[in-house]
Coordinates of C-alpha atoms in Angstrom, one line a residue:
X174 CA 73.7 94.1 109.8
X175 CA 76.0 97.2 109.6
X176 CA 79.0 96.5 107.3
X177 CA 81.7 98.9 106.4
X178 CA 84.9 98.7 104.4
X179 CA 87.9 101.0 105.1
X180 CA 90.3 101.7 102.3
X181 CA 93.5 102.0 104.4
X182 CA 96.3 101.7 101.8
X183 CA 96.9 100.7 98.2
X184 CA 93.9 102.7 96.8
X185 CA 96.1 105.4 95.3
X186 CA 99.3 103.5 94.5
X187 CA 100.8 100.1 93.9
X188 CA 102.0 99.0 97.3
X189 CA 101.2 99.4 101.0
X190 CA 98.0 97.4 100.6
X191 CA 95.7 97.3 103.6
X192 CA 91.9 97.1 103.9
X193 CA 89.6 96.7 107.0
X194 CA 86.1 95.3 107.0
X195 CA 83.7 95.9 109.9
X196 CA 80.9 93.4 110.3
X197 CA 78.8 94.4 113.4
X198 CA 81.2 94.8 116.2
X199 CA 84.0 92.8 114.6
X200 CA 86.8 94.2 112.4
X201 CA 88.9 92.1 110.1
X202 CA 92.1 93.6 108.6
X203 CA 93.5 92.3 105.3
X204 CA 97.2 92.8 104.5
X205 CA 99.7 95.2 105.9
X206 CA 101.9 96.2 103.0
X207 CA 105.1 98.2 102.4
X208 CA 105.8 100.5 99.5
X209 CA 109.6 100.1 98.9
X210 CA 110.0 103.2 96.6
X211 CA 109.7 105.8 99.3
X212 CA 112.1 103.8 101.5
X213 CA 114.7 104.0 98.7
X214 CA 114.0 107.6 97.9
X215 CA 114.2 108.8 101.5
X216 CA 117.0 106.4 102.5
X217 CA 115.0 105.1 105.4
X218 CA 116.2 102.3 107.7
X219 CA 112.9 100.4 107.9
X220 CA 114.1 98.2 110.8
X221 CA 114.7 101.2 113.0
X222 CA 112.2 103.7 111.7
X223 CA 109.1 104.5 113.7
X224 CA 105.5 104.1 112.5
X225 CA 104.9 107.8 112.1
X226 CA 108.1 108.3 110.0
X227 CA 107.2 105.5 107.7
X228 CA 103.6 106.7 107.3
X229 CA 104.8 110.3 106.6
X230 CA 107.2 109.0 104.0
X231 CA 104.4 107.0 102.3
X232 CA 106.1 103.7 102.9
X233 CA 103.3 102.0 105.0
X234 CA 99.6 102.6 105.3
X235 CA 98.2 105.2 107.7
X236 CA 96.1 102.8 109.7
X237 CA 94.5 105.5 111.9
X238 CA 91.3 105.1 109.9
X239 CA 90.9 101.6 111.5
X240 CA 90.2 103.3 114.8
X241 CA 87.3 105.2 113.1
X242 CA 85.5 101.9 112.6
X243 CA 83.1 101.2 115.5
X244 CA 84.4 97.8 116.4
X245 CA 87.3 95.7 117.6
X246 CA 89.9 94.1 115.4
X247 CA 89.4 90.3 115.7
X248 CA 91.8 89.1 113.0
X249 CA 94.6 90.3 110.7
X250 CA 94.5 88.2 107.5
X251 CA 97.2 88.0 104.8
X252 CA 96.6 87.1 101.2
X253 CA 100.2 86.2 100.2
X254 CA 103.8 86.8 100.9
X255 CA 104.8 89.8 98.8
X256 CA 106.2 92.8 100.6
X257 CA 103.5 95.1 99.4
X258 CA 101.1 92.8 101.4
X259 CA 103.2 91.7 104.4
X260 CA 106.1 94.2 104.6
X261 CA 104.4 96.6 107.2
X262 CA 103.3 93.8 109.6
X263 CA 106.4 94.3 111.7
X264 CA 105.4 97.9 112.4
X265 CA 101.6 97.7 112.5
X266 CA 100.6 94.2 113.7
X267 CA 101.6 94.8 117.3
X268 CA 99.1 97.7 117.6
X269 CA 96.3 95.2 117.5
X270 CA 95.4 92.4 119.9
X271 CA 94.4 90.0 117.2
X272 CA 95.7 86.8 115.6
X273 CA 97.7 86.9 112.3
X274 CA 96.2 84.4 109.9
X275 CA 97.9 83.3 106.7
X276 CA 98.6 80.2 104.5
X277 CA 101.6 78.1 105.7
X278 CA 104.0 79.5 103.1
X279 CA 102.9 83.1 103.6
X280 CA 103.2 82.6 107.4
X281 CA 106.9 81.6 107.0
X282 CA 107.6 84.8 105.0
X283 CA 105.5 86.9 107.5
X284 CA 107.6 85.6 110.4
X285 CA 110.6 87.2 108.9
X286 CA 108.9 90.6 108.9
X287 CA 107.9 90.4 112.6
X288 CA 110.0 91.5 115.5
X289 CA 111.8 88.4 117.0
X290 CA 110.0 89.3 120.3
X291 CA 106.5 89.3 118.7
X292 CA 104.3 87.3 121.0
X293 CA 100.9 87.5 119.2
X294 CA 99.0 84.5 117.9
X295 CA 100.1 83.2 114.6
X296 CA 97.5 81.0 112.9
X297 CA 98.1 79.0 109.7
X298 CA 95.1 78.1 107.5
X299 CA 95.2 76.2 104.2
X300 CA 93.2 77.0 101.1
X301 CA 89.8 75.5 101.3
X302 CA 89.5 75.8 105.0
X303 CA 86.9 77.9 106.9
X304 CA 87.2 79.2 110.5
X305 CA 84.8 81.1 112.7
X306 CA 85.9 84.7 113.6
X307 CA 82.6 85.5 115.5
X308 CA 79.0 84.5 116.0
X309 CA 78.0 85.8 112.5
X310 CA 81.4 85.8 110.8
X311 CA 83.4 83.1 109.1
X312 CA 86.7 83.3 107.2
X313 CA 87.5 81.1 104.2
X314 CA 90.7 80.9 102.1
X315 CA 90.2 80.2 98.3
X316 CA 93.2 79.1 96.4
X317 CA 94.5 81.4 93.6
X318 CA 97.5 81.4 91.3
X319 CA 99.9 84.4 91.5
X320 CA 103.6 85.2 91.1
X321 CA 104.4 83.5 94.4
X322 CA 103.1 80.3 96.0
X323 CA 100.7 80.0 98.8
X324 CA 98.4 82.8 97.6
X325 CA 94.8 82.9 98.5
X326 CA 91.8 85.2 98.2
X327 CA 90.3 85.5 101.7
X328 CA 86.5 85.5 101.9
X329 CA 84.4 86.9 104.8
X330 CA 81.1 85.2 105.1
X331 CA 78.6 87.6 106.7
X332 CA 74.8 87.5 107.1
X333 CA 74.5 89.9 104.2
X334 CA 76.6 87.9 101.8
X335 CA 80.3 87.2 101.1
X336 CA 83.0 89.9 101.0
X337 CA 85.8 88.7 98.7
X338 CA 89.2 90.2 99.1
X339 CA 90.5 89.7 95.6
X340 CA 94.2 90.7 95.8
X341 CA 96.3 89.3 93.9
X342 CA 95.9 86.6 91.2
X343 CA 95.8 85.5 87.6
X344 CA 93.7 82.8 86.0
X345 CA 96.3 80.1 85.6
X346 CA 94.7 76.8 84.7
X347 CA 98.1 75.0 84.1
X348 CA 100.5 76.2 86.8
X349 CA 103.8 74.4 87.3
X350 CA 104.0 74.0 91.1
X351 CA 100.5 74.3 92.5
X352 CA 96.9 73.4 91.6
X353 CA 95.0 75.6 89.2
X354 CA 93.0 78.6 90.5
X355 CA 89.8 77.4 92.2
X356 CA 87.3 78.9 89.8
X357 CA 84.7 76.2 90.9
X358 CA 84.7 77.7 94.4
X359 CA 84.4 81.2 93.1
X360 CA 81.4 80.1 91.0
X361 CA 79.8 78.7 94.1
X362 CA 80.3 81.9 96.0
X363 CA 78.7 83.8 93.1
X364 CA 75.7 81.6 93.2
X365 CA 75.4 82.0 97.0
X366 CA 75.6 85.8 96.8
X367 CA 78.7 88.1 96.9
X368 CA 78.1 91.4 98.8
X369 CA 81.4 93.0 97.8
X370 CA 84.5 92.3 95.8
X371 CA 87.7 94.2 96.5
X372 CA 89.6 93.7 93.3
X373 CA 93.3 94.1 92.3
X374 CA 93.2 96.5 89.3
X375 CA 96.8 95.8 88.0
X376 CA 96.7 95.2 84.2
X377 CA 93.1 96.4 83.8
X378 CA 94.3 98.4 80.8
X379 CA 95.9 95.4 79.2
X380 CA 93.7 93.5 76.7
X381 CA 93.3 89.8 76.5
X382 CA 94.3 87.3 79.2
X383 CA 97.5 86.9 81.2
X384 CA 99.4 83.8 80.2
X385 CA 100.1 81.1 82.7
X386 CA 103.4 80.2 84.4
X387 CA 103.9 77.3 81.9
X388 CA 104.3 79.9 79.2
X389 CA 107.0 81.7 81.2
X390 CA 108.8 78.5 82.0
X391 CA 108.9 77.7 78.2
X392 CA 110.3 81.1 77.5
X393 CA 112.9 80.7 80.2
X394 CA 114.0 77.3 78.8
X395 CA 114.1 78.8 75.3
X396 CA 116.2 81.8 76.2
X397 CA 118.6 79.9 78.5
X398 CA 119.0 77.1 76.0
X399 CA 119.9 79.6 73.3
X400 CA 122.8 81.0 75.4
X401 CA 123.9 77.7 77.0
X402 CA 127.3 77.8 75.1
X403 CA 128.1 81.3 76.1
X404 CA 131.8 81.6 77.0
X405 CA 131.0 83.5 80.2
X406 CA 128.7 83.3 83.1
X407 CA 124.9 83.5 82.7
X408 CA 123.1 85.8 85.3
X409 CA 119.3 85.5 85.6
X410 CA 117.4 87.9 87.7
X411 CA 113.8 87.8 88.8
X412 CA 111.6 88.3 91.9
X413 CA 113.0 86.1 94.7
X414 CA 109.5 85.5 95.8
X415 CA 108.5 83.9 92.4
X416 CA 109.2 80.4 93.5
X417 CA 107.9 78.8 90.3
X418 CA 110.1 81.1 88.1
X419 CA 113.2 80.5 90.2
X420 CA 112.5 76.7 90.3
X421 CA 112.3 76.8 86.5
X422 CA 115.6 78.6 86.1
X423 CA 117.3 76.2 88.5
X424 CA 115.9 73.2 86.6
X425 CA 116.9 74.7 83.2
X426 CA 120.4 75.6 84.4
X427 CA 121.0 71.9 85.2
X428 CA 119.5 70.8 81.9
X429 CA 122.1 73.0 80.0
X430 CA 125.0 71.8 82.1
X431 CA 125.5 74.8 84.4
X432 CA 125.5 74.8 88.2
X433 CA 122.9 77.2 89.6
X434 CA 123.8 79.4 92.5
X435 CA 121.3 81.8 94.2
X436 CA 122.7 85.1 95.3
X437 CA 121.1 87.8 97.5
X438 CA 119.4 88.1 100.8
X439 CA 115.9 87.7 99.5
X440 CA 116.9 84.9 97.2
X441 CA 118.3 83.0 100.2
X442 CA 115.3 83.7 102.3
X443 CA 112.7 82.5 99.8
X444 CA 114.9 79.5 98.8
X445 CA 115.1 78.4 102.4
X446 CA 111.3 78.7 102.7
X447 CA 110.7 76.9 99.4
X448 CA 113.0 74.1 100.5
X449 CA 111.1 73.8 103.8
X450 CA 107.9 73.1 101.8
X451 CA 109.7 70.7 99.4
X452 CA 109.2 72.7 96.3
X453 CA 111.3 71.2 93.5
X454 CA 114.7 72.7 92.8
X455 CA 115.5 74.1 96.2
X456 CA 116.6 71.1 98.3
X457 CA 120.2 71.0 97.1
X458 CA 120.8 74.4 95.4
X459 CA 123.5 76.6 96.8
X460 CA 122.2 79.9 98.1
X461 CA 124.0 82.9 99.7
X462 CA 122.4 85.9 101.4
X463 CA 125.3 87.5 103.1
X464 CA 128.0 89.7 101.5
X465 CA 130.7 87.3 102.7
X466 CA 128.9 84.2 101.3
X467 CA 128.2 86.0 98.0
X468 CA 131.8 87.0 97.5
X469 CA 133.0 83.5 98.3
X470 CA 130.6 82.1 95.6
X471 CA 131.8 84.7 93.0
X472 CA 135.4 83.8 93.7
X473 CA 134.6 80.2 93.1
X474 CA 132.9 81.1 89.7
X475 CA 136.0 83.0 88.7
X476 CA 138.3 80.2 89.7
X477 CA 136.4 77.2 88.4
X478 CA 135.3 78.7 85.1
X479 CA 132.5 81.2 84.4
X480 CA 131.0 79.0 81.7
X481 CA 130.1 76.4 84.2
X482 CA 127.7 78.5 86.2
X483 CA 124.3 80.2 86.1
X484 CA 123.8 82.8 88.8
X485 CA 120.3 83.7 90.0
X486 CA 120.8 87.2 91.4
X487 CA 118.7 89.9 93.0
X488 CA 118.6 93.4 91.4
X489 CA 116.4 93.2 88.3
X490 CA 114.9 96.6 89.3
X491 CA 118.4 98.1 89.4
X492 CA 118.6 98.4 93.2
X493 CA 122.1 99.7 93.8
X494 CA 123.1 97.4 96.6
X495 CA 121.6 94.2 95.1
X496 CA 123.8 91.6 93.5
X497 CA 123.3 92.2 89.7
X498 CA 124.0 96.0 89.9
X499 CA 127.2 95.2 91.9
X500 CA 128.3 92.8 89.2
X501 CA 127.6 95.4 86.5
X502 CA 129.7 97.9 88.5
X503 CA 132.5 95.4 89.1
X504 CA 132.0 96.0 92.8
X505 CA 133.3 92.7 94.2
X506 CA 135.0 89.4 93.2
X507 CA 133.3 89.2 89.8
X508 CA 132.7 91.8 87.1
X509 CA 130.4 91.2 84.1
X510 CA 132.0 91.5 80.6
X511 CA 131.4 90.9 76.9
X512 CA 131.4 87.1 77.3
X513 CA 128.6 87.1 79.8
X514 CA 124.8 87.0 79.5
X515 CA 122.1 88.7 81.6
X516 CA 118.5 87.5 81.5
X517 CA 115.8 89.6 83.1
X518 CA 112.9 87.4 84.3
X519 CA 110.7 90.3 85.5
X520 CA 109.4 93.6 84.2
X521 CA 110.4 97.0 85.7
X522 CA 107.8 98.0 88.3
X523 CA 106.4 101.3 86.9
X524 CA 107.8 103.7 89.5
X525 CA 110.1 106.6 88.7
X526 CA 112.8 105.4 91.1
X527 CA 112.8 101.9 89.6
X528 CA 112.9 103.2 86.1
X529 CA 115.9 105.4 86.9
X530 CA 117.8 102.7 88.7
X531 CA 117.1 100.2 85.9
X532 CA 118.2 102.6 83.2
X533 CA 121.5 103.1 85.1
X534 CA 121.9 99.3 85.2
X535 CA 121.1 98.9 81.5
X536 CA 123.7 101.6 80.6
X537 CA 126.4 99.9 82.6
X538 CA 125.7 96.5 81.1
X539 CA 125.8 98.1 77.6
X540 CA 129.1 99.7 78.3
X541 CA 130.5 96.3 79.3
X542 CA 129.2 94.7 76.2
X543 CA 127.2 92.1 78.1
X544 CA 124.5 90.3 76.2
X545 CA 121.1 91.1 77.6
X546 CA 117.7 89.4 77.2
X547 CA 114.8 91.4 78.7
X548 CA 111.2 90.7 79.8
X549 CA 111.4 86.8 80.0
X550 CA 108.3 87.1 82.1
X551 CA 104.5 86.8 82.4
X552 CA 102.5 88.9 84.9
X553 CA 101.0 87.6 88.1
X554 CA 97.9 89.7 87.7
X555 CA 94.7 89.6 85.7
X556 CA 94.4 91.3 82.4
X557 CA 91.1 92.7 81.0
X558 CA 89.6 89.3 80.0
X559 CA 90.4 87.8 83.4
X560 CA 88.8 90.8 85.2
X561 CA 85.7 90.3 83.2
X562 CA 85.5 86.6 83.9
X563 CA 85.9 87.1 87.6
X564 CA 83.1 89.8 87.7
X565 CA 80.8 87.5 85.7
X566 CA 81.6 84.5 87.9
X567 CA 81.1 86.3 91.3
X568 CA 78.4 88.8 90.2
X569 CA 79.2 91.0 93.2
X570 CA 76.6 93.6 94.3
X571 CA 79.4 96.0 94.9
X572 CA 82.9 96.4 93.3
X573 CA 85.7 98.2 95.1
X574 CA 88.8 98.6 92.9
X575 CA 92.2 98.6 94.6
X576 CA 95.9 97.9 94.2
X577 CA 96.6 100.7 91.7
X578 CA 97.2 104.3 91.1
X579 CA 94.3 106.6 90.4
X580 CA 94.8 106.2 86.7
X581 CA 95.0 102.4 87.0
X582 CA 91.7 102.3 88.9
X583 CA 90.0 104.4 86.3
X584 CA 90.9 101.8 83.7
X585 CA 89.3 99.1 85.8
X586 CA 86.1 101.3 86.3
X587 CA 85.8 101.6 82.5
X588 CA 85.8 97.8 82.2
X589 CA 83.2 97.5 85.0
X590 CA 81.0 100.1 83.4
X591 CA 81.1 98.1 80.1
X592 CA 79.7 95.2 82.1
X593 CA 76.8 97.3 83.4
X594 CA 78.2 98.5 86.7
X595 CA 77.7 102.2 87.6
X596 CA 80.2 104.4 89.4
X597 CA 78.7 105.6 92.7
X598 CA 76.0 103.0 92.7
X599 CA 77.7 99.6 92.6
X600 CA 81.3 100.7 91.9
X601 CA 82.9 102.6 94.8
X602 CA 86.1 104.4 93.9
X603 CA 87.9 104.9 97.2
X604 CA 90.9 106.8 98.3
X605 CA 93.2 105.9 101.2
X606 CA 91.4 106.7 104.4
X607 CA 87.9 106.3 102.9
X608 CA 85.1 104.4 104.7
X609 CA 82.5 102.7 102.5
X610 CA 79.1 101.9 103.9
X611 CA 77.8 98.6 102.5
X612 CA 74.8 97.6 104.5
X613 CA 72.8 98.9 107.4

C-alpha cells in the first residue's frame, strides 16, 4: 500500500506543528499548531488575520502541501492542548471536510480555538480506544505524560505497520494527576511492527532522563515553603496549561496559609477546564481572566494584606501585556516591591523575542528589589535517555525527527545514528513542505 508522510510544520522550528499521513486514498492530519513568536514580533491580531497573512508571518503551517497528497483528508487528530499543536485549528480546520478528534481535555481547549460558528464534527476519544477511519486504517490513542493533561500519542494502524505520531511526552512513571505513561502498549506496538515513528526532538541534546512531575512538585513545595513568611505577596508564574504544576502550587499555597488566586486569561481558561474534569485544586479556587476582574482581585490583595495571598499569574516569558510584567511595571492596582517574592515555574522558551522580553522583566524585578526564584521546573519532553528507550521499545523501521529547529533535529539524528540508524536510509530529516515516501 502507498504510504506518504508530509512534513507540514514544526520541522524547522519549535511551534506550528502539523503532519499529514496518506494511506492509500485516505489522509490523516495530526495537529494544527501556532508559533506565538511571529505573532508578537509582527503585532498580528490572530483572531482577525487571514490564513495567508499568518502563513507569510511564519505563525501557522503552510498546509498547501496537504493538497499535493493524492487523497482526501478523513480526520484531523490532535495530540494535546498546547497552542503549538492546536492554536492554528481556528484558521485551518474549516478548510477540510473531516472530523476533529481529540482526548476529552484537549477537545475542551480546542473548542476555545475554533470559531463559535464552526459546524464540523467534534469527536472525543479516550486513551486506549481505537476507531476505524477507513477499510484499512484504524486510529488508536496511547496515553503519555507531558506538561499538560490529556496528552496522547496517536497511532495509525495500516496494512504496512503502525505509524506512531510521537509528539509530545516524557517518561513519567510517577505522575501526580494521571496514570504513568503506557510503556506496555508501546512495547506491544514495537513487537507488532512500527513502520514509522515521528518523534519530538526537544531535549535530544540533554543527557540523562527528564525527571517526573513529582520532582517538580517537591521543588515547588520546597521553594514556596522557604518563603512562606515573606512580608509581601508571593507571585508564582508557569504555563497555564500545566494543570499538574498549577494544582501543586494551589495545594502548597493553602499548606503555607496563603490564599491562591489565579490571574490571566489563559489561567482562567485552563482552570475552568480543569475544574470541569474534577482535577484537584481547581473546584474552589478564585480565577480571573478579564482586566476588570484582575484589578478587583489585586485591590483586594492590597486591602486585606499582601502576606495573605499567593498569586498564580501569567507572564513568565515576559509577555508585556500578561499579569506578571504588569505587576513589575506597577501598571495597575498592585506593584511589586522589595517585600514580595516571584517564583518562576517554567524555563524561558529559547526564542530571541522571549529572551528579550524576559530579560526586560528580570531587570524590572531587580530594580524593585523583588526576591526571585528561577527555574522551579522540570521539562515535559524526553531527554537523551528517554529518546533511546522509546527507539528501543518501538524499534521503528523509519524515524522522522520533528518539533525542533534544524540544529535540534541534528542532535536527535546523532543519537539515532549511535543506535545504528542511518540518515537517508531509516532516518528521514525533513523540512517543512517535504513529502516522505514510506511504502509502495
